[in-house]
């Protein structure tokens, strides 16, 4: 189903062009009666289409050529052929931004709103759970001899004793969130959405060990006498002091991209061991494969950006769910294989991305029951 905004646009175009069915005419009439602001917009369209510049634009418009260039932007009804040459021309005028230039639209498109997301949680070894997204949470929390400094975006702590060294705690970041953790040794960890890390409140042994699932960027504090080890389901990463990205989202492989320093990787399944150089990424699928990586793409998630190059909508949907905490439903399974090259920016929002996507492909989308439907 097309969006409300697209549907209303089409109804007004059909009415203005004179090619509107009785059913659609009645629907538009009711919409205009119920929405005084929309009615003013439609009245303005009627008046401005008689403007000399608008008439000249339409008189000089080669609808056939422009329709071929713009037809992917608009919805054709399968059971009717209402969009004749005049209607097509008006649609192209709207698509080109002409009508928005002469009379800006005042009514707003329905925003894409996800369901209420669970908060970022810290599960302590003693079973206590803390909602770190709760703004009413005290900024300092004492756990034994540990002082935790909490905020909705980061957690930092200092250990003054050694009694809790072996106790592992779990920090979970849900969909739509990201979080920064500073460990007791000064190592910084940025966690992406739908990720978690298990870590102790103090490092007292010969190594500093944590486990991670999802995606995380580590900036490890150098300590030659105490190597830092990151465990995933497939790989153990041994470092001294370095910066690297770990991505375990895929069920089939783990990716480690090294920004600086040096790491040693050991496969937990194939027993293979390699060393990785800065600028290279290792992918583990039983065995390792190594290739150069582009930091702009691989690390862009830390800035809320995701770059896609000939990616299928099925793969992009996984990122959308993770980034905006909203499930994606393909009402037409064939659409899953449509490939897209572009960038998704969290701060710009999902609606803008989907609007751009619908203007450059044949797909349509709508939010229903807190899910994003694509067809």
Short mmCIF file of C-alpha atoms in Angstrom, two decimals:
data_model
loop_
_atom_site.label_atom_id
_atom_site.label_comp_id
_atom_site.label_asym_id
_atom_site.label_seq_id
_atom_site.Cartn_x
_atom_site.Cartn_y
_atom_site.Cartn_z
CA UNK A 1 0.00 0.00 0.00
CA UNK A 2 1.27 3.47 -0.79
CA UNK A 3 1.74 6.11 1.89
CA UNK A 4 -1.05 8.52 2.87
CA UNK A 5 0.83 11.44 1.36
CA UNK A 6 1.31 9.70 -2.00
CA UNK A 7 -2.33 8.62 -2.08
CA UNK A 8 -3.64 12.12 -1.36
CA UNK A 9 -1.29 13.60 -3.96
CA UNK A 10 -2.63 11.22 -6.56
CA UNK A 11 -6.25 11.93 -5.71
CA UNK A 12 -5.68 15.67 -6.09
CA UNK A 13 -3.83 15.20 -9.36
CA UNK A 14 -6.63 13.06 -10.75
CA UNK A 15 -9.19 15.66 -9.69
CA UNK A 16 -7.22 18.57 -11.16
CA UNK A 17 -6.64 16.72 -14.42
CA UNK A 18 -10.30 15.77 -14.73
CA UNK A 19 -9.69 12.02 -14.70
CA UNK A 20 -11.02 10.90 -11.34
CA UNK A 21 -13.49 8.11 -10.64
CA UNK A 22 -16.68 8.69 -8.70
CA UNK A 23 -15.40 6.64 -5.78
CA UNK A 24 -12.12 8.54 -5.61
CA UNK A 25 -13.90 11.87 -6.03
CA UNK A 26 -16.05 11.06 -3.02
CA UNK A 27 -13.01 10.02 -0.98
CA UNK A 28 -11.17 13.24 -1.84
CA UNK A 29 -14.26 15.32 -1.04
CA UNK A 30 -14.46 13.73 2.41
CA UNK A 31 -10.72 14.27 3.01
CA UNK A 32 -11.02 17.93 2.14
CA UNK A 33 -14.04 18.34 4.39
CA UNK A 34 -12.28 16.68 7.32
CA UNK A 35 -8.98 18.53 6.90
CA UNK A 36 -9.32 22.29 6.49
CA UNK A 37 -5.57 22.67 6.07
CA UNK A 38 -5.57 20.16 3.21
CA UNK A 39 -8.52 21.93 1.65
CA UNK A 40 -6.57 25.20 1.63
CA UNK A 41 -3.70 23.41 -0.11
CA UNK A 42 -6.04 22.02 -2.76
CA UNK A 43 -7.68 25.41 -3.30
CA UNK A 44 -4.24 26.91 -3.68
CA UNK A 45 -3.41 24.27 -6.29
CA UNK A 46 -6.51 25.14 -8.27
CA UNK A 47 -5.66 28.83 -8.22
CA UNK A 48 -1.97 28.47 -8.93
CA UNK A 49 -2.47 26.13 -11.88
CA UNK A 50 -3.99 29.13 -13.63
CA UNK A 51 -0.86 31.15 -12.93
CA UNK A 52 0.85 32.24 -16.21
CA UNK A 53 4.14 30.58 -15.27
CA UNK A 54 2.37 27.33 -14.42
CA UNK A 55 0.44 27.37 -17.69
CA UNK A 56 3.63 28.03 -19.64
CA UNK A 57 5.39 25.17 -17.86
CA UNK A 58 2.58 22.73 -18.71
CA UNK A 59 2.29 24.00 -22.30
CA UNK A 60 6.00 23.34 -22.88
CA UNK A 61 6.01 20.01 -21.04
CA UNK A 62 6.77 16.91 -23.09
CA UNK A 63 4.88 14.49 -20.91
CA UNK A 64 5.94 11.36 -22.79
CA UNK A 65 9.65 11.99 -22.32
CA UNK A 66 9.35 13.13 -18.71
CA UNK A 67 7.04 10.27 -17.81
CA UNK A 68 9.67 7.78 -18.96
CA UNK A 69 12.19 9.53 -16.67
CA UNK A 70 9.91 9.77 -13.66
CA UNK A 71 7.45 6.91 -13.90
CA UNK A 72 9.28 4.87 -11.24
CA UNK A 73 8.43 7.57 -8.71
CA UNK A 74 4.70 7.04 -8.89
CA UNK A 75 2.03 4.46 -8.34
CA UNK A 76 -0.11 3.11 -11.20
CA UNK A 77 -3.38 1.45 -10.38
CA UNK A 78 -3.55 -2.04 -11.81
CA UNK A 79 -7.29 -2.05 -12.50
CA UNK A 80 -7.66 1.46 -13.96
CA UNK A 81 -5.87 3.69 -16.44
CA UNK A 82 -6.70 7.09 -15.01
CA UNK A 83 -3.30 8.67 -15.42
CA UNK A 84 -3.63 9.95 -18.97
CA UNK A 85 -1.18 12.40 -20.50
CA UNK A 86 -2.47 15.39 -18.56
CA UNK A 87 -2.44 13.50 -15.26
CA UNK A 88 1.03 12.20 -16.00
CA UNK A 89 2.21 15.71 -16.72
CA UNK A 90 0.82 16.98 -13.43
CA UNK A 91 2.42 14.12 -11.56
CA UNK A 92 5.76 15.00 -13.09
CA UNK A 93 5.27 18.63 -12.10
CA UNK A 94 4.74 17.54 -8.50
CA UNK A 95 7.67 15.13 -8.69
CA UNK A 96 9.97 17.83 -10.01
CA UNK A 97 9.20 20.04 -7.04
CA UNK A 98 7.34 22.66 -9.12
CA UNK A 99 4.19 22.63 -7.04
CA UNK A 100 6.20 22.70 -3.83
CA UNK A 101 8.00 25.79 -5.12
CA UNK A 102 4.83 27.67 -5.90
CA UNK A 103 2.76 26.54 -2.94
CA UNK A 104 4.55 24.61 -0.16
CA UNK A 105 2.60 21.73 1.30
CA UNK A 106 1.44 22.25 4.87
CA UNK A 107 0.13 18.82 5.78
CA UNK A 108 2.71 16.38 7.10
CA UNK A 109 3.36 12.78 6.24
CA UNK A 110 2.67 10.21 8.91
CA UNK A 111 5.97 9.63 10.74
CA UNK A 112 7.43 6.18 11.15
CA UNK A 113 7.22 5.44 14.85
CA UNK A 114 8.66 2.28 16.32
CA UNK A 115 7.35 0.51 19.39
CA UNK A 116 8.78 1.50 22.73
CA UNK A 117 12.29 0.08 22.90
CA UNK A 118 13.61 -1.69 25.99
CA UNK A 119 16.37 0.16 27.75
CA UNK A 120 20.08 -0.56 27.88
CA UNK A 121 20.56 -2.98 30.77
CA UNK A 122 23.45 -3.96 32.98
CA UNK A 123 23.08 -7.35 34.61
CA UNK A 124 25.45 -7.69 37.52
CA UNK A 125 26.97 -10.99 38.58
CA UNK A 126 24.77 -10.96 41.68
CA UNK A 127 21.65 -10.98 39.50
CA UNK A 128 20.75 -7.32 39.93
CA UNK A 129 19.57 -5.60 36.74
CA UNK A 130 20.01 -1.88 36.13
CA UNK A 131 18.19 0.07 33.43
CA UNK A 132 20.88 2.43 32.18
CA UNK A 133 18.37 4.24 29.94
CA UNK A 134 16.40 5.35 32.98
CA UNK A 135 17.14 9.06 33.40
CA UNK A 136 16.08 8.88 37.04
CA UNK A 137 18.86 6.37 37.78
CA UNK A 138 21.43 7.67 40.26
CA UNK A 139 24.60 8.78 38.42
CA UNK A 140 26.87 6.84 40.79
CA UNK A 141 26.27 3.25 41.86
CA UNK A 142 28.32 1.31 44.40
CA UNK A 143 28.75 -2.42 43.82
CA UNK A 144 31.00 -3.81 46.54
CA UNK A 145 34.27 -1.92 46.18
CA UNK A 146 33.40 -0.68 42.68
CA UNK A 147 32.14 2.81 41.90
CA UNK A 148 30.08 2.95 38.69
CA UNK A 149 29.44 6.24 36.93
CA UNK A 150 26.26 5.83 34.90
CA UNK A 151 24.59 7.83 32.15
CA UNK A 152 22.12 7.02 29.34
CA UNK A 153 25.05 6.98 26.87
CA UNK A 154 28.04 5.63 28.79
CA UNK A 155 29.28 3.64 31.78
CA UNK A 156 32.63 4.03 33.49
CA UNK A 157 33.81 2.39 36.70
CA UNK A 158 36.78 2.09 39.04
CA UNK A 159 37.63 -0.94 41.14
CA UNK A 160 39.39 -0.35 44.46
CA UNK A 161 39.45 -4.00 45.51
CA UNK A 162 40.02 -7.45 44.02
CA UNK A 163 37.23 -9.54 45.52
CA UNK A 164 35.03 -9.42 42.43
CA UNK A 165 37.69 -10.07 39.80
CA UNK A 166 36.18 -13.33 38.49
CA UNK A 167 32.55 -12.17 38.55
CA UNK A 168 31.24 -11.49 35.02
CA UNK A 169 28.63 -8.84 34.29
CA UNK A 170 26.62 -8.43 31.10
CA UNK A 171 25.88 -5.12 29.37
CA UNK A 172 23.09 -5.45 26.78
CA UNK A 173 22.31 -2.83 24.13
CA UNK A 174 18.93 -3.32 22.38
CA UNK A 175 17.88 -2.38 18.86
CA UNK A 176 17.87 1.35 18.19
CA UNK A 177 20.55 2.11 20.82
CA UNK A 178 24.33 2.33 21.14
CA UNK A 179 26.52 2.66 24.21
CA UNK A 180 30.07 3.28 25.42
CA UNK A 181 31.70 1.25 28.18
CA UNK A 182 35.02 2.16 29.80
CA UNK A 183 36.56 -0.81 31.58
CA UNK A 184 38.54 -0.59 34.79
CA UNK A 185 41.88 -0.71 32.90
CA UNK A 186 40.90 2.29 30.74
CA UNK A 187 39.96 0.23 27.66
CA UNK A 188 37.07 1.85 25.79
CA UNK A 189 34.36 -0.18 24.10
CA UNK A 190 31.64 1.23 21.82
CA UNK A 191 28.72 -1.17 21.47
CA UNK A 192 26.42 -1.10 18.48
CA UNK A 193 22.69 -1.90 18.68
CA UNK A 194 21.63 -5.47 19.46
CA UNK A 195 25.01 -6.20 21.04
CA UNK A 196 26.26 -7.31 24.43
CA UNK A 197 29.54 -7.65 26.31
CA UNK A 198 30.46 -9.80 29.31
CA UNK A 199 33.18 -8.27 31.48
CA UNK A 200 34.57 -8.42 35.03
CA UNK A 201 34.59 -5.53 37.46
CA UNK A 202 38.32 -5.97 37.93
CA UNK A 203 41.22 -7.53 36.02
CA UNK A 204 43.48 -9.36 38.47
CA UNK A 205 44.81 -12.32 36.55
CA UNK A 206 47.57 -12.58 33.95
CA UNK A 207 45.11 -11.66 31.16
CA UNK A 208 42.22 -9.25 30.64
CA UNK A 209 39.33 -11.18 29.08
CA UNK A 210 35.86 -10.20 27.85
CA UNK A 211 33.26 -11.76 25.55
CA UNK A 212 31.22 -9.92 22.94
CA UNK A 213 28.22 -10.59 20.70
CA UNK A 214 26.92 -8.27 17.98
CA UNK A 215 29.28 -5.44 17.04
CA UNK A 216 31.78 -3.47 19.09
CA UNK A 217 34.75 -1.19 18.55
CA UNK A 218 37.61 -1.60 21.03
CA UNK A 219 40.33 0.88 21.92
CA UNK A 220 42.48 -1.26 24.19
CA UNK A 221 44.73 0.22 26.85
CA UNK A 222 48.23 -1.15 26.33
CA UNK A 223 49.58 -3.44 29.05
CA UNK A 224 52.37 -5.77 27.87
CA UNK A 225 52.20 -7.90 31.00
CA UNK A 226 48.42 -8.45 30.72
CA UNK A 227 47.25 -9.24 27.16
CA UNK A 228 43.68 -8.28 26.33
CA UNK A 229 41.56 -11.11 24.89
CA UNK A 230 38.15 -10.76 23.23
CA UNK A 231 36.11 -13.94 22.85
CA UNK A 232 33.39 -14.45 20.24
CA UNK A 233 31.61 -17.62 19.26
CA UNK A 234 34.14 -18.31 16.51
CA UNK A 235 37.30 -16.34 17.27
CA UNK A 236 39.59 -15.38 20.14
CA UNK A 237 41.33 -12.02 19.61
CA UNK A 238 44.58 -11.49 21.46
CA UNK A 239 45.88 -7.90 21.68
CA UNK A 240 48.31 -5.78 23.66
CA UNK A 241 47.22 -2.26 22.81
CA UNK A 242 45.29 -1.50 19.66
CA UNK A 243 42.00 -0.43 18.08
CA UNK A 244 39.76 -2.78 16.14
CA UNK A 245 36.16 -3.56 15.21
CA UNK A 246 34.45 -6.88 15.90
CA UNK A 247 31.27 -7.83 14.01
CA UNK A 248 29.50 -11.08 14.89
CA UNK A 249 26.03 -10.20 13.57
CA UNK A 250 26.23 -12.86 10.87
CA UNK A 251 25.40 -16.41 11.87
CA UNK A 252 27.99 -17.74 9.42
CA UNK A 253 31.08 -15.62 10.00
CA UNK A 254 32.82 -13.16 12.30
CA UNK A 255 34.67 -10.10 10.99
CA UNK A 256 37.57 -8.34 12.71
CA UNK A 257 38.80 -5.08 11.19
CA UNK A 258 42.07 -3.69 12.58
CA UNK A 259 42.48 0.11 12.73
CA UNK A 260 45.84 0.26 14.49
CA UNK A 261 48.32 -1.93 16.34
CA UNK A 262 48.48 -5.70 15.92
CA UNK A 263 46.22 -8.58 16.86
CA UNK A 264 46.52 -12.34 16.83
CA UNK A 265 43.40 -14.26 15.84
CA UNK A 266 42.64 -17.87 16.69
CA UNK A 267 39.74 -19.79 15.21
CA UNK A 268 37.80 -21.76 17.81
CA UNK A 269 36.59 -24.24 15.18
CA UNK A 270 39.32 -24.65 12.58
CA UNK A 271 42.24 -24.17 15.01
CA UNK A 272 43.79 -21.71 12.56
CA UNK A 273 45.82 -18.77 13.88
CA UNK A 274 46.85 -15.61 12.02
CA UNK A 275 48.13 -12.10 12.72
CA UNK A 276 46.32 -9.11 11.30
CA UNK A 277 47.85 -5.85 10.10
CA UNK A 278 46.24 -2.37 10.29
CA UNK A 279 43.91 -1.64 7.39
CA UNK A 280 42.98 -5.29 6.96
CA UNK A 281 39.87 -7.25 7.91
CA UNK A 282 39.71 -10.95 8.68
CA UNK A 283 36.57 -12.98 8.09
CA UNK A 284 36.29 -16.28 9.93
CA UNK A 285 34.14 -19.06 8.49
CA UNK A 286 35.93 -22.09 9.94
CA UNK A 287 39.07 -20.70 8.27
CA UNK A 288 40.28 -17.11 7.90
CA UNK A 289 40.19 -14.96 4.80
CA UNK A 290 41.90 -11.55 4.88
CA UNK A 291 41.30 -8.46 2.78
CA UNK A 292 41.65 -4.69 3.01
CA UNK A 293 38.69 -2.75 4.38
CA UNK A 294 37.38 0.78 3.96
CA UNK A 295 37.13 2.46 7.41
CA UNK A 296 34.54 4.89 6.02
CA UNK A 297 32.18 1.97 5.49
CA UNK A 298 33.16 -0.49 8.21
CA UNK A 299 33.34 2.03 11.06
CA UNK A 300 30.61 4.42 9.91
CA UNK A 301 28.14 2.80 12.33
CA UNK A 302 29.83 4.74 15.14
CA UNK A 303 28.53 7.91 13.47
CA UNK A 304 25.09 6.40 12.85
CA UNK A 305 25.74 5.82 9.14
CA UNK A 306 25.45 2.70 7.04
CA UNK A 307 26.73 2.51 3.48
CA UNK A 308 25.24 0.04 1.02
CA UNK A 309 26.73 -0.99 -2.31
CA UNK A 310 24.45 -3.13 -4.44
CA UNK A 311 22.91 -4.51 -1.25
CA UNK A 312 19.60 -6.36 -1.37
CA UNK A 313 16.61 -4.92 0.45
CA UNK A 314 16.59 -8.11 2.51
CA UNK A 315 20.05 -7.26 3.87
CA UNK A 316 19.13 -3.59 4.35
CA UNK A 317 16.00 -4.63 6.27
CA UNK A 318 18.21 -6.35 8.85
CA UNK A 319 20.08 -3.07 9.43
CA UNK A 320 16.79 -1.10 9.59
CA UNK A 321 15.46 -3.41 12.30
CA UNK A 322 18.67 -3.14 14.26
CA UNK A 323 19.01 0.62 13.90
CA UNK A 324 15.40 1.72 14.39
CA UNK A 325 14.00 -1.18 16.43
CA UNK A 326 11.22 -1.91 13.96
CA UNK A 327 10.47 -5.20 12.18
CA UNK A 328 10.38 -5.18 8.38
CA UNK A 329 7.76 -7.22 6.52
CA UNK A 330 7.99 -7.89 2.78
CA UNK A 331 4.44 -8.14 1.49
CA UNK A 332 5.92 -9.06 -1.89
CA UNK A 333 8.75 -11.58 -1.50
CA UNK A 334 10.28 -10.66 -4.87
CA UNK A 335 11.11 -7.18 -3.57
CA UNK A 336 13.64 -8.67 -1.15
CA UNK A 337 16.12 -9.07 -4.00
CA UNK A 338 15.97 -5.48 -5.24
CA UNK A 339 19.53 -4.08 -4.97
CA UNK A 340 20.30 -0.60 -3.67
CA UNK A 341 23.40 1.56 -3.40
CA UNK A 342 23.19 4.41 -0.90
CA UNK A 343 23.55 5.51 2.70
CA UNK A 344 21.22 5.20 5.68
CA UNK A 345 21.75 7.88 8.34
CA UNK A 346 20.24 7.41 11.77
CA UNK A 347 19.86 11.13 12.53
CA UNK A 348 17.92 11.74 9.30
CA UNK A 349 15.46 9.06 10.27
CA UNK A 350 13.87 6.07 8.60
CA UNK A 351 11.10 8.02 6.87
CA UNK A 352 13.55 10.08 4.83
CA UNK A 353 15.48 6.99 3.80
CA UNK A 354 12.31 5.17 2.75
CA UNK A 355 11.04 8.24 0.87
CA UNK A 356 14.28 8.42 -1.09
CA UNK A 357 14.20 4.70 -1.67
CA UNK A 358 10.67 4.79 -3.03
CA UNK A 359 11.66 7.60 -5.40
CA UNK A 360 14.60 5.71 -6.87
CA UNK A 361 13.08 2.23 -7.04
CA UNK A 362 9.67 0.74 -7.72
CA UNK A 363 9.08 -0.20 -4.08
CA UNK A 364 6.37 1.22 -1.85
CA UNK A 365 6.16 1.16 1.93
CA UNK A 366 3.81 1.81 4.84
CA UNK A 367 3.89 1.53 8.62
CA UNK A 368 1.25 -0.78 10.06
CA UNK A 369 1.03 -2.38 13.50
CA UNK A 370 4.48 -1.08 14.42
CA UNK A 371 6.06 -2.83 11.44
CA UNK A 372 7.50 -1.45 8.22
CA UNK A 373 5.73 -3.07 5.27
CA UNK A 374 7.53 -3.04 1.91
CA UNK A 375 6.16 -4.19 -1.40
#
